[in-house]
Amino acid sequence: MRFTDLMQLVISNLRRMVGRVVFTALGVVIGTGAIVILISLGAGLQSSLTSSLESFGAINQITVFSGGGGPQGGSDQALDARAIREFQSIPGVEAVTPRVSIGGTYQLNRLQGGATTYGIAPLAADDLGLAVERGTNRLSRGTIVVGPKVAEQFFDPRRPQTEIEPPDLFGQTLLLQLSRFDPETGAQEDRTVRLRVGGVLEETGGETDFNVYMALDDVEELTAWQQNGVSPRWEQEGYPTLIVITQLDPAIVQSVEGQIADQGYFAFSIGSSLQGLNTFFLIVQAALGGIGAIALLVAAIGIGNTMVMSVMERTREIGLMKAVGAHNRDVLTVFVVEAGIIGVLGGIVGVIAGWLLSLIINVVALAYISAQTAAQGGADPGIDRIAYTPLWLVFFAIGFAFLIGLIAGIFPALRAVQLDPVRALKYE
C-alpha cells in the first residue's frame, strides 16, 4: 500500500472512534502537562537563583581569603606580595588586585548615609568590571567612585523616618567621618576626610550598586590612623582579601580556584557556585520529569488498551486488508501510527496546558510574594518568574509523548499482524 493510502486509512479509523481517542489522549495530556509544569518549576527556580548569584559579581572573579575556613582566616598563609605573584603566574589568570574595606559614615551637607567602602588599586576598576555611567572609574588620592544605589542610602538625621529625594552625588564632595579610641584613656577621637565623587557606576543589580570604591593608598593611610598610627603593612603581612580575575571560560575559573585552594587559601567564585547549582538543578529536573513520566507511562497503558480493543473490533477489516494484498508491515504501520498520533495529539495539548498553567503559577506566585514582601516592609526580592518553560522542553515533551504512543501501539499492532486472514474474515 502507498503511504498516502495508509495515512488516509489511519485518519479514517481515528475519526470512527473519536470519543475513545479523546479519552485516551486525555491521559497523555495529563502526563505531558505534569512533565511540563514540574520541569518548568525547576527551570524557573534555577533561572531566578542563577540571576541572583550573577548579580553578586562577575563569574570570572575569584575572591581569596587568607584562611581555609572562610573570611575570618585561620591559616598561616598570608595574602602578601609573594602570594600575588604566585597567583599571577597561574595559567588563565589575567589580573590580581587587593581589596580592603574601611568603616565610616558619609555626609553631604545635612544628609548622612552609610555604604561599604573598598580600597582597590587605582587602575583595577576595569579588571573588576566596574563600568561607570558618569565620570571615570580611575581612582586617585582624595577621589571615590560610588555605586548607583549609594545615593538612596542617604537620609536626613533630623527627620530619619521621612523619605527624601536621593541626592545627585556625581562631582560632589562627601565627608567621610571616622573615629578611633585611645588605647590608654578610651577616649573617642573623630576625623573628617573630604572625598570628591569622580564617577558613578552603571547599575548591575548586584552588590557593587551599594559600594564605594577608594584608592588603596587612601584606605591604607586611613586604616593606619584608625589603628593609632600603626601601618597595616599589607604587602608584608598580607591583605585581608585578594580578587583574582581569570579568563571567562568556566573550566579555567574552576581550575584556578582549585589551584589556589590547594595552596591553603579559601577561594570562592560565583562561577563555581553556578556550576554546582546547575548540576543540582539538573538532578532536580530529572527527578521532577521522572514523576511526570510515570503519569505518561500510565497513559501509555490506556493507549495500548484502546488499540487492543480496536484490533478486536476490526478483526474482519484486518482480514480483508490482507486478503486484498496488504502486507504485514502495512497492518503494523497502521496501528503503530494510530497509537503514535494519539500520543502526539495528547502531547501537544498537554504542552499547551502545562505552559498556560505555568503562566498562571507565575502571576499568582509573584503577586503573593510581592504582597508578602510589601506587608513585611522588605525589599523587592528581584524574582521575575517562578516557572519557566524552555523551548527544548516543548519539543522533548511532544516527542516523548509520541514515542510513548508508538511503544504502546507495538503490542496491539503485532497482534493484528499475527491474525490469520481466513479466520479473521469469519470473525463475528
Phi, psi and omega in degrees: 000146178286156182299320180297323178294319179297317182293322177297321179293319179298312181296320179297317180296318180294325179293326182292331181240045186299322179298314179295322179297318181298312182292325177292316180294336180299323176297321177293322178301314181296314180296314180294318178299321178297318178299313182297314182295312184295315179291326178296322177297316177296317180293323179294317178296319177298316181297317181294315180293322178297317178297320179295318179295317182296335180288344180281347179162172180290148184286348180258018177252130179246122177268126185243128174250164189283342184245164179280358184251002178126195185299338181282352177083218181113012180235154177285348181287119181261146177270065183263192181299326179295318179297321178299316179295321179296317180294322180295336181275352180287131179302134180097348179275129181259330180199154175225127181223138175289156173215122179232154182243159178217142180270168179150168180242138180263148179226136175228107186056244181263002182266149177233152179202154179242147178199152174284125182253124180247139172262127179227166177299144186305328183253016185272353185299320179295318179298325181275002179073027181270083179276143183258146173271325179221143176081215183226154176261006176282124184264140175224173181300129177085006179240156177223160173239132186245151173286158184293341181265356182298321181300329181288347180274353181280147180212165177266112183297340177285333178225071188296337182270355183266128177286140180237162175288124180303131181287155174277110186275342186298127179081354181281160173255115179262150176255117176268118183261119181244161177214155175212165182240136178292124183296339182266312184264339183079006181287144179272135177237132182253154177216141179243129181243130179271126182227132180264135179279108182267348181194153175240127185287157172291147180285131179244346185081008183240198185299323185296340179297336186252005185260160171241136181243135185227155178298140184301322180296322178296316180296321179297317180293318180290324177295320177299320178295316180297331179267025176057045174089359180272115181292139182293338179049052184294321182298328181268319187260348175111137175280154176297323185213142170239144175251120180255122180257126183246178170293161188285351181295121180303326179295322179292318178302313181295320180295313180296317179299319178295319180294323178293317179297325179295338179275001176101008180260161173265120183239137180222138176216149176296325182300313180291325177295319178296321180295316177295321179295317180295321177297317180299313183288336174297319177293317180298315181294324177296319179293316179295319177297325178296322178297315178294326180295330178298316177297324180289326177293323175297320177296327178298325177296321178296320177297315180299318180296318179299318182289325176297315178298323179295320178298316181296319182288335185250028182300312180295323179297320178295317178299321179294319178301315181291324182294328181268008172112005178290136178277163178301322181294331178292316178297317179300315182298318182302310185285324178293318180294321177302314179295320179296321179294319176302317180296315184288324176297314177297324179295317180296312179295321179296320178296316179298315180296317179297320179294317179296319178295325177297320177297318179296317178300318179301311183297311184292312183295317180294323177296320179294315180297317179297318180296316179294319179296317179294321180295327181269000178074021181272172179276159178301121182293347177078018179275121183262343178198146177264322179238140181220124181258101179289157184297323182297329181293324179299309181291323179296314183296316179294316179297320180293320178296319177297317180296318178299319178297316178299314181297318181295334182273352184294312183298310177299324180294318178296324178295321178293322180297324185281354180294137176280128184303318183295312180294325180296321180292334180271356185291132178253000000 
